Amino acid sequence: MNVLLKAFQESIRNRLEKEGFHLVLESAYPTIYANESRVLQAFENLMSNAFKYGRSASGENRVKIGSRENEEEYLFSVTDNGQGIPREYHEKIFGLFYRLDNDMNGSGVGLSVVRKVMQFHGGRVWVESEPGKGATFWLAFPKSHVG
Ligand SMILES: Nc1ncnc2c1ncn2[C@@H]1O[C@H](COP(=O)(O)OP(=O)(O)OP(=O)(O)O)[C@@H](O)[C@H]1O
Ligand SMILES: [Mg+2]
C-alpha cells in the first residue's frame, strides 16, 4: 500500500493543486493481498468525493489516508474536513444512485463501487461522520482472505 498510495498521490498531483487540497499520507502502510486496480478504484472514488464534499468551511482542505490493524483486519481510513454526513444517511449513501447533495455533479455510483470492491475482498466499508465535522471512510481488509 506504500507503493500504491504514493503512486496515487502522484497521479492526482495536478488536481490536488488546482482544487487547493492537501493529501496527507502516512510514512508507512501495511502490505496487503488485494486486487490492485480495484483497491485503486476505491481510493479514487473516495478522493473524488473528498474533492466534491470535503471542502472545508474554514481554512485548509485536507484529506488524510491513515491505517491501522487489528487481529483480523488491515484498516485504511480516508478523512476529510468537509460538510460531513448526518447519521441517518451513513448506510444509505452506499446504495446505488443514492445522493444527498444536488449542488454537485454525480450519479450516486461511487460509494456503491467502493462497497462492491470491499465485498470482493471479503471486507467491509463504513463511514464515521457528523455534520460540520468532516467524514472518515473506513476500508477493512480481512487478513485471512484468500483469492
Ligand atoms: N466525503 C463526503 N462528505 C460528505 N458527503 C459525502 C461524502 N462522500 C459522499 N457523500 C454523499 O454521499 C452521496 C453518495 O456518494 P457517491 O460517491 O456514491 O455518489 P456521487 O459522488 O454523488 O456520484 P458519483 O460518485 O457517481 O460521481 C453523495 O452524493 C454525497 O451526498
Ligand atoms: Mg462519488
PDB file of C-alpha atoms and ligand atoms in Angstrom:
ATOM      1  CA  MET A   1       0.000   0.000   0.000  1.00  0.00           C
ATOM      2  CA  ASN A   2       3.019   2.304   0.330  1.00  0.00           C
ATOM      3  CA  VAL A   3       3.668   1.963  -3.369  1.00  0.00           C
ATOM      4  CA  LEU A   4       0.030   2.154  -4.415  1.00  0.00           C
ATOM      5  CA  LEU A   5      -0.827   5.221  -2.335  1.00  0.00           C
ATOM      6  CA  LYS A   6       2.342   7.116  -3.257  1.00  0.00           C
ATOM      7  CA  ALA A   7       1.620   6.483  -6.934  1.00  0.00           C
ATOM      8  CA  PHE A   8      -1.996   7.512  -6.405  1.00  0.00           C
ATOM      9  CA  GLN A   9      -0.926  10.773  -4.785  1.00  0.00           C
ATOM     10  CA  GLU A  10       1.459  11.449  -7.650  1.00  0.00           C
ATOM     11  CA  SER A  11      -1.218  10.683 -10.244  1.00  0.00           C
ATOM     12  CA  ILE A  12      -3.573  13.328  -8.830  1.00  0.00           C
ATOM     13  CA  ARG A  13      -0.933  15.943  -8.021  1.00  0.00           C
ATOM     14  CA  ASN A  14      -2.265  18.437 -10.566  1.00  0.00           C
ATOM     15  CA  ARG A  15      -5.846  18.066  -9.429  1.00  0.00           C
ATOM     16  CA  LEU A  16      -4.841  18.490  -5.778  1.00  0.00           C
ATOM     17  CA  GLU A  17      -3.074  21.696  -6.639  1.00  0.00           C
ATOM     18  CA  LYS A  18      -5.872  23.009  -8.837  1.00  0.00           C
ATOM     19  CA  GLU A  19      -8.513  22.278  -6.191  1.00  0.00           C
ATOM     20  CA  GLY A  20      -6.372  23.516  -3.313  1.00  0.00           C
ATOM     21  CA  PHE A  21      -6.270  20.228  -1.419  1.00  0.00           C
ATOM     22  CA  HIS A  22      -3.550  18.560   0.612  1.00  0.00           C
ATOM     23  CA  LEU A  23      -3.418  14.784   0.559  1.00  0.00           C
ATOM     24  CA  VAL A  24      -1.556  13.662   3.657  1.00  0.00           C
ATOM     25  CA  LEU A  25      -0.091  10.163   3.649  1.00  0.00           C
ATOM     26  CA  GLU A  26       1.405   8.173   6.481  1.00  0.00           C
ATOM     27  CA  SER A  27       5.051   7.239   6.281  1.00  0.00           C
ATOM     28  CA  ALA A  28       4.306   3.513   6.191  1.00  0.00           C
ATOM     29  CA  TYR A  29       1.310   1.372   5.326  1.00  0.00           C
ATOM     30  CA  PRO A  30       0.925  -2.374   5.667  1.00  0.00           C
ATOM     31  CA  THR A  31       1.296  -4.806   2.813  1.00  0.00           C
ATOM     32  CA  ILE A  32      -1.991  -6.429   1.836  1.00  0.00           C
ATOM     33  CA  TYR A  33      -3.022  -9.122  -0.608  1.00  0.00           C
ATOM     34  CA  ALA A  34      -5.648  -7.491  -2.782  1.00  0.00           C
ATOM     35  CA  ASN A  35      -6.660  -6.659  -6.316  1.00  0.00           C
ATOM     36  CA  GLU A  36      -4.565  -3.620  -7.090  1.00  0.00           C
ATOM     37  CA  SER A  37      -6.799  -1.971  -9.681  1.00  0.00           C
ATOM     38  CA  ARG A  38      -9.924  -2.482  -7.596  1.00  0.00           C
ATOM     39  CA  VAL A  39      -8.288  -1.047  -4.492  1.00  0.00           C
ATOM     40  CA  LEU A  40      -7.136   1.929  -6.528  1.00  0.00           C
ATOM     41  CA  GLN A  41     -10.691   2.350  -7.805  1.00  0.00           C
ATOM     42  CA  ALA A  42     -11.936   2.509  -4.210  1.00  0.00           C
ATOM     43  CA  PHE A  43      -9.459   5.244  -3.262  1.00  0.00           C
ATOM     44  CA  GLU A  44     -10.205   7.137  -6.482  1.00  0.00           C
ATOM     45  CA  ASN A  45     -13.905   7.189  -5.671  1.00  0.00           C
ATOM     46  CA  LEU A  46     -13.313   8.299  -2.079  1.00  0.00           C
ATOM     47  CA  MET A  47     -10.945  11.025  -3.239  1.00  0.00           C
ATOM     48  CA  SER A  48     -13.399  12.145  -5.907  1.00  0.00           C
ATOM     49  CA  ASN A  49     -15.969  12.573  -3.136  1.00  0.00           C
ATOM     50  CA  ALA A  50     -13.488  14.431  -0.956  1.00  0.00           C
ATOM     51  CA  PHE A  51     -12.942  16.949  -3.764  1.00  0.00           C
ATOM     52  CA  LYS A  52     -16.707  17.462  -4.056  1.00  0.00           C
ATOM     53  CA  TYR A  53     -17.963  17.207  -0.481  1.00  0.00           C
ATOM     54  CA  GLY A  54     -14.796  17.523   1.575  1.00  0.00           C
ATOM     55  CA  ARG A  55     -14.171  21.195   1.071  1.00  0.00           C
ATOM     56  CA  SER A  56     -13.528  22.838   4.422  1.00  0.00           C
ATOM     57  CA  ALA A  57     -15.736  25.732   5.519  1.00  0.00           C
ATOM     58  CA  SER A  58     -12.800  27.436   7.174  1.00  0.00           C
ATOM     59  CA  GLY A  59      -9.215  27.096   6.078  1.00  0.00           C
ATOM     60  CA  GLU A  60      -7.429  24.099   4.706  1.00  0.00           C
ATOM     61  CA  ASN A  61      -8.802  21.359   2.519  1.00  0.00           C
ATOM     62  CA  ARG A  62      -7.017  18.354   3.885  1.00  0.00           C
ATOM     63  CA  VAL A  63      -7.541  14.664   3.194  1.00  0.00           C
ATOM     64  CA  LYS A  64      -5.667  12.120   5.286  1.00  0.00           C
ATOM     65  CA  ILE A  65      -5.181   8.479   4.481  1.00  0.00           C
ATOM     66  CA  GLY A  66      -4.428   6.546   7.636  1.00  0.00           C
ATOM     67  CA  SER A  67      -4.041   2.914   8.531  1.00  0.00           C
ATOM     68  CA  ARG A  68      -4.230   0.593  11.480  1.00  0.00           C
ATOM     69  CA  GLU A  69      -4.619  -3.075  12.103  1.00  0.00           C
ATOM     70  CA  ASN A  70      -6.401  -5.391  14.485  1.00  0.00           C
ATOM     71  CA  GLU A  71      -6.260  -9.166  14.918  1.00  0.00           C
ATOM     72  CA  GLU A  72      -8.365  -9.866  11.854  1.00  0.00           C
ATOM     73  CA  GLU A  73      -8.079  -6.877   9.547  1.00  0.00           C
ATOM     74  CA  TYR A  74      -5.957  -4.202   7.933  1.00  0.00           C
ATOM     75  CA  LEU A  75      -7.865  -0.930   8.094  1.00  0.00           C
ATOM     76  CA  PHE A  76      -7.431   2.158   5.934  1.00  0.00           C
ATOM     77  CA  SER A  77      -9.154   5.457   6.617  1.00  0.00           C
ATOM     78  CA  VAL A  78      -9.833   8.403   4.340  1.00  0.00           C
ATOM     79  CA  THR A  79     -10.653  11.539   6.327  1.00  0.00           C
ATOM     80  CA  ASP A  80     -11.778  14.910   5.031  1.00  0.00           C
ATOM     81  CA  ASN A  81     -12.737  18.062   6.877  1.00  0.00           C
ATOM     82  CA  GLY A  82     -15.788  18.862   4.786  1.00  0.00           C
ATOM     83  CA  GLN A  83     -19.525  19.163   5.387  1.00  0.00           C
ATOM     84  CA  GLY A  84     -19.944  15.741   6.949  1.00  0.00           C
ATOM     85  CA  ILE A  85     -22.929  13.393   6.745  1.00  0.00           C
ATOM     86  CA  PRO A  86     -25.891  13.107   9.157  1.00  0.00           C
ATOM     87  CA  ARG A  87     -26.141   9.745  10.900  1.00  0.00           C
ATOM     88  CA  GLU A  88     -29.382   8.689   9.209  1.00  0.00           C
ATOM     89  CA  TYR A  89     -27.569   8.602   5.845  1.00  0.00           C
ATOM     90  CA  HIS A  90     -24.462   6.692   6.904  1.00  0.00           C
ATOM     91  CA  GLU A  91     -25.759   3.459   5.426  1.00  0.00           C
ATOM     92  CA  LYS A  92     -27.946   4.876   2.633  1.00  0.00           C
ATOM     93  CA  ILE A  93     -25.084   6.650   0.837  1.00  0.00           C
ATOM     94  CA  PHE A  94     -23.629   3.253  -0.110  1.00  0.00           C
ATOM     95  CA  GLY A  95     -26.762   2.433  -2.099  1.00  0.00           C
ATOM     96  CA  LEU A  96     -26.640   2.634  -5.884  1.00  0.00           C
ATOM     97  CA  PHE A  97     -27.723   6.066  -7.227  1.00  0.00           C
ATOM     98  CA  TYR A  98     -28.246   7.433  -3.707  1.00  0.00           C
ATOM     99  CA  ARG A  99     -27.218  11.093  -3.369  1.00  0.00           C
ATOM    100  CA  LEU A 100     -27.654  13.760  -0.697  1.00  0.00           C
ATOM    101  CA  ASP A 101     -26.225  16.795  -2.374  1.00  0.00           C
ATOM    102  CA  ASN A 102     -27.621  18.039  -5.669  1.00  0.00           C
ATOM    103  CA  ASP A 103     -25.332  21.046  -5.797  1.00  0.00           C
ATOM    104  CA  MET A 104     -22.602  18.741  -7.017  1.00  0.00           C
ATOM    105  CA  ASN A 105     -22.490  16.593 -10.124  1.00  0.00           C
ATOM    106  CA  GLY A 106     -22.587  12.862  -9.797  1.00  0.00           C
ATOM    107  CA  SER A 107     -24.634   9.739 -10.342  1.00  0.00           C
ATOM    108  CA  GLY A 108     -24.523   8.229  -6.881  1.00  0.00           C
ATOM    109  CA  VAL A 109     -22.404   5.342  -8.084  1.00  0.00           C
ATOM    110  CA  GLY A 110     -19.023   5.946  -6.411  1.00  0.00           C
ATOM    111  CA  LEU A 111     -19.698   4.591  -2.926  1.00  0.00           C
ATOM    112  CA  SER A 112     -21.592   1.581  -4.232  1.00  0.00           C
ATOM    113  CA  VAL A 113     -18.467   0.754  -6.241  1.00  0.00           C
ATOM    114  CA  VAL A 114     -16.386   1.106  -3.075  1.00  0.00           C
ATOM    115  CA  ARG A 115     -18.722  -1.284  -1.293  1.00  0.00           C
ATOM    116  CA  LYS A 116     -18.514  -3.773  -4.177  1.00  0.00           C
ATOM    117  CA  VAL A 117     -14.731  -3.610  -4.080  1.00  0.00           C
ATOM    118  CA  MET A 118     -14.727  -4.361  -0.361  1.00  0.00           C
ATOM    119  CA  GLN A 119     -17.212  -7.212  -0.822  1.00  0.00           C
ATOM    120  CA  PHE A 120     -14.909  -8.640  -3.482  1.00  0.00           C
ATOM    121  CA  HIS A 121     -12.166  -8.749  -0.841  1.00  0.00           C
ATOM    122  CA  GLY A 122     -14.421 -10.185   1.833  1.00  0.00           C
ATOM    123  CA  GLY A 123     -14.055  -6.918   3.694  1.00  0.00           C
ATOM    124  CA  ARG A 124     -16.242  -4.009   4.716  1.00  0.00           C
ATOM    125  CA  VAL A 125     -16.595  -0.248   4.374  1.00  0.00           C
ATOM    126  CA  TRP A 126     -18.399   2.264   6.549  1.00  0.00           C
ATOM    127  CA  VAL A 127     -18.394   5.948   7.386  1.00  0.00           C
ATOM    128  CA  GLU A 128     -17.934   7.845  10.627  1.00  0.00           C
ATOM    129  CA  SER A 129     -19.158  11.412  10.398  1.00  0.00           C
ATOM    130  CA  GLU A 130     -21.072  14.229  11.993  1.00  0.00           C
ATOM    131  CA  PRO A 131     -22.459  17.226  10.116  1.00  0.00           C
ATOM    132  CA  GLY A 132     -19.896  20.000  10.005  1.00  0.00           C
ATOM    133  CA  LYS A 133     -17.114  17.774  11.300  1.00  0.00           C
ATOM    134  CA  GLY A 134     -15.905  16.057   8.161  1.00  0.00           C
ATOM    135  CA  ALA A 135     -16.092  12.381   7.345  1.00  0.00           C
ATOM    136  CA  THR A 136     -13.913   9.318   7.740  1.00  0.00           C
ATOM    137  CA  PHE A 137     -14.435   6.365   5.417  1.00  0.00           C
ATOM    138  CA  TRP A 138     -13.020   3.090   6.702  1.00  0.00           C
ATOM    139  CA  LEU A 139     -11.915   0.213   4.470  1.00  0.00           C
ATOM    140  CA  ALA A 140     -11.284  -3.082   6.277  1.00  0.00           C
ATOM    141  CA  PHE A 141      -9.437  -5.918   4.531  1.00  0.00           C
ATOM    142  CA  PRO A 142      -9.559  -9.276   6.282  1.00  0.00           C
ATOM    143  CA  LYS A 143      -6.119 -10.770   6.877  1.00  0.00           C
ATOM    144  CA  SER A 144      -7.410 -14.257   6.219  1.00  0.00           C
ATOM    145  CA  HIS A 145      -8.929 -13.591   2.806  1.00  0.00           C
ATOM    146  CA  VAL A 146      -7.557 -15.799   0.051  1.00  0.00           C
ATOM    147  CA  GLY A 147      -8.115 -15.290  -3.660  1.00  0.00           C
TER     148      GLY A 147
HETATM  149  N1  LIG B   1     -16.816  12.789   1.860  1.00  0.00           N
HETATM  150  C1  LIG B   1     -18.130  13.054   1.850  1.00  0.00           C
HETATM  151  N2  LIG B   1     -18.636  14.048   2.633  1.00  0.00           N
HETATM  152  C2  LIG B   1     -19.962  14.325   2.621  1.00  0.00           C
HETATM  153  N3  LIG B   1     -20.873  13.651   1.873  1.00  0.00           N
HETATM  154  C3  LIG B   1     -20.429  12.676   1.076  1.00  0.00           C
HETATM  155  C4  LIG B   1     -19.040  12.309   1.021  1.00  0.00           C
HETATM  156  N4  LIG B   1     -18.900  11.291   0.157  1.00  0.00           N
HETATM  157  C5  LIG B   1     -20.144  11.018  -0.303  1.00  0.00           C
HETATM  158  N5  LIG B   1     -21.058  11.862   0.238  1.00  0.00           N
HETATM  159  C6  LIG B   1     -22.523  11.842  -0.025  1.00  0.00           C
HETATM  160  O1  LIG B   1     -22.860  10.527  -0.445  1.00  0.00           O
HETATM  161  C7  LIG B   1     -23.509  10.570  -1.712  1.00  0.00           C
HETATM  162  C8  LIG B   1     -23.162   9.307  -2.476  1.00  0.00           C
HETATM  163  O2  LIG B   1     -21.785   9.332  -2.871  1.00  0.00           O
HETATM  164  P1  LIG B   1     -21.361   8.609  -4.222  1.00  0.00           P
HETATM  165  O3  LIG B   1     -19.879   8.720  -4.368  1.00  0.00           O
HETATM  166  O4  LIG B   1     -21.952   7.242  -4.219  1.00  0.00           O
HETATM  167  O5  LIG B   1     -22.108   9.440  -5.346  1.00  0.00           O
HETATM  168  P2  LIG B   1     -21.745  10.832  -6.054  1.00  0.00           P
HETATM  169  O6  LIG B   1     -20.389  11.309  -5.644  1.00  0.00           O
HETATM  170  O7  LIG B   1     -22.885  11.734  -5.794  1.00  0.00           O
HETATM  171  O8  LIG B   1     -21.741  10.458  -7.597  1.00  0.00           O
HETATM  172  P3  LIG B   1     -20.584   9.665  -8.399  1.00  0.00           P
HETATM  173  O9  LIG B   1     -19.666   9.071  -7.371  1.00  0.00           O
HETATM  174  O10 LIG B   1     -21.331   8.643  -9.157  1.00  0.00           O
HETATM  175  O11 LIG B   1     -19.930  10.704  -9.210  1.00  0.00           O
HETATM  176  C9  LIG B   1     -23.031  11.853  -2.352  1.00  0.00           C
HETATM  177  O12 LIG B   1     -23.959  12.319  -3.300  1.00  0.00           O
HETATM  178  C10 LIG B   1     -22.923  12.778  -1.148  1.00  0.00           C
HETATM  179  O13 LIG B   1     -24.187  13.320  -0.844  1.00  0.00           O
HETATM  180 MG    MG B   2     -18.747   9.921  -5.741  1.00  0.00          MG
END
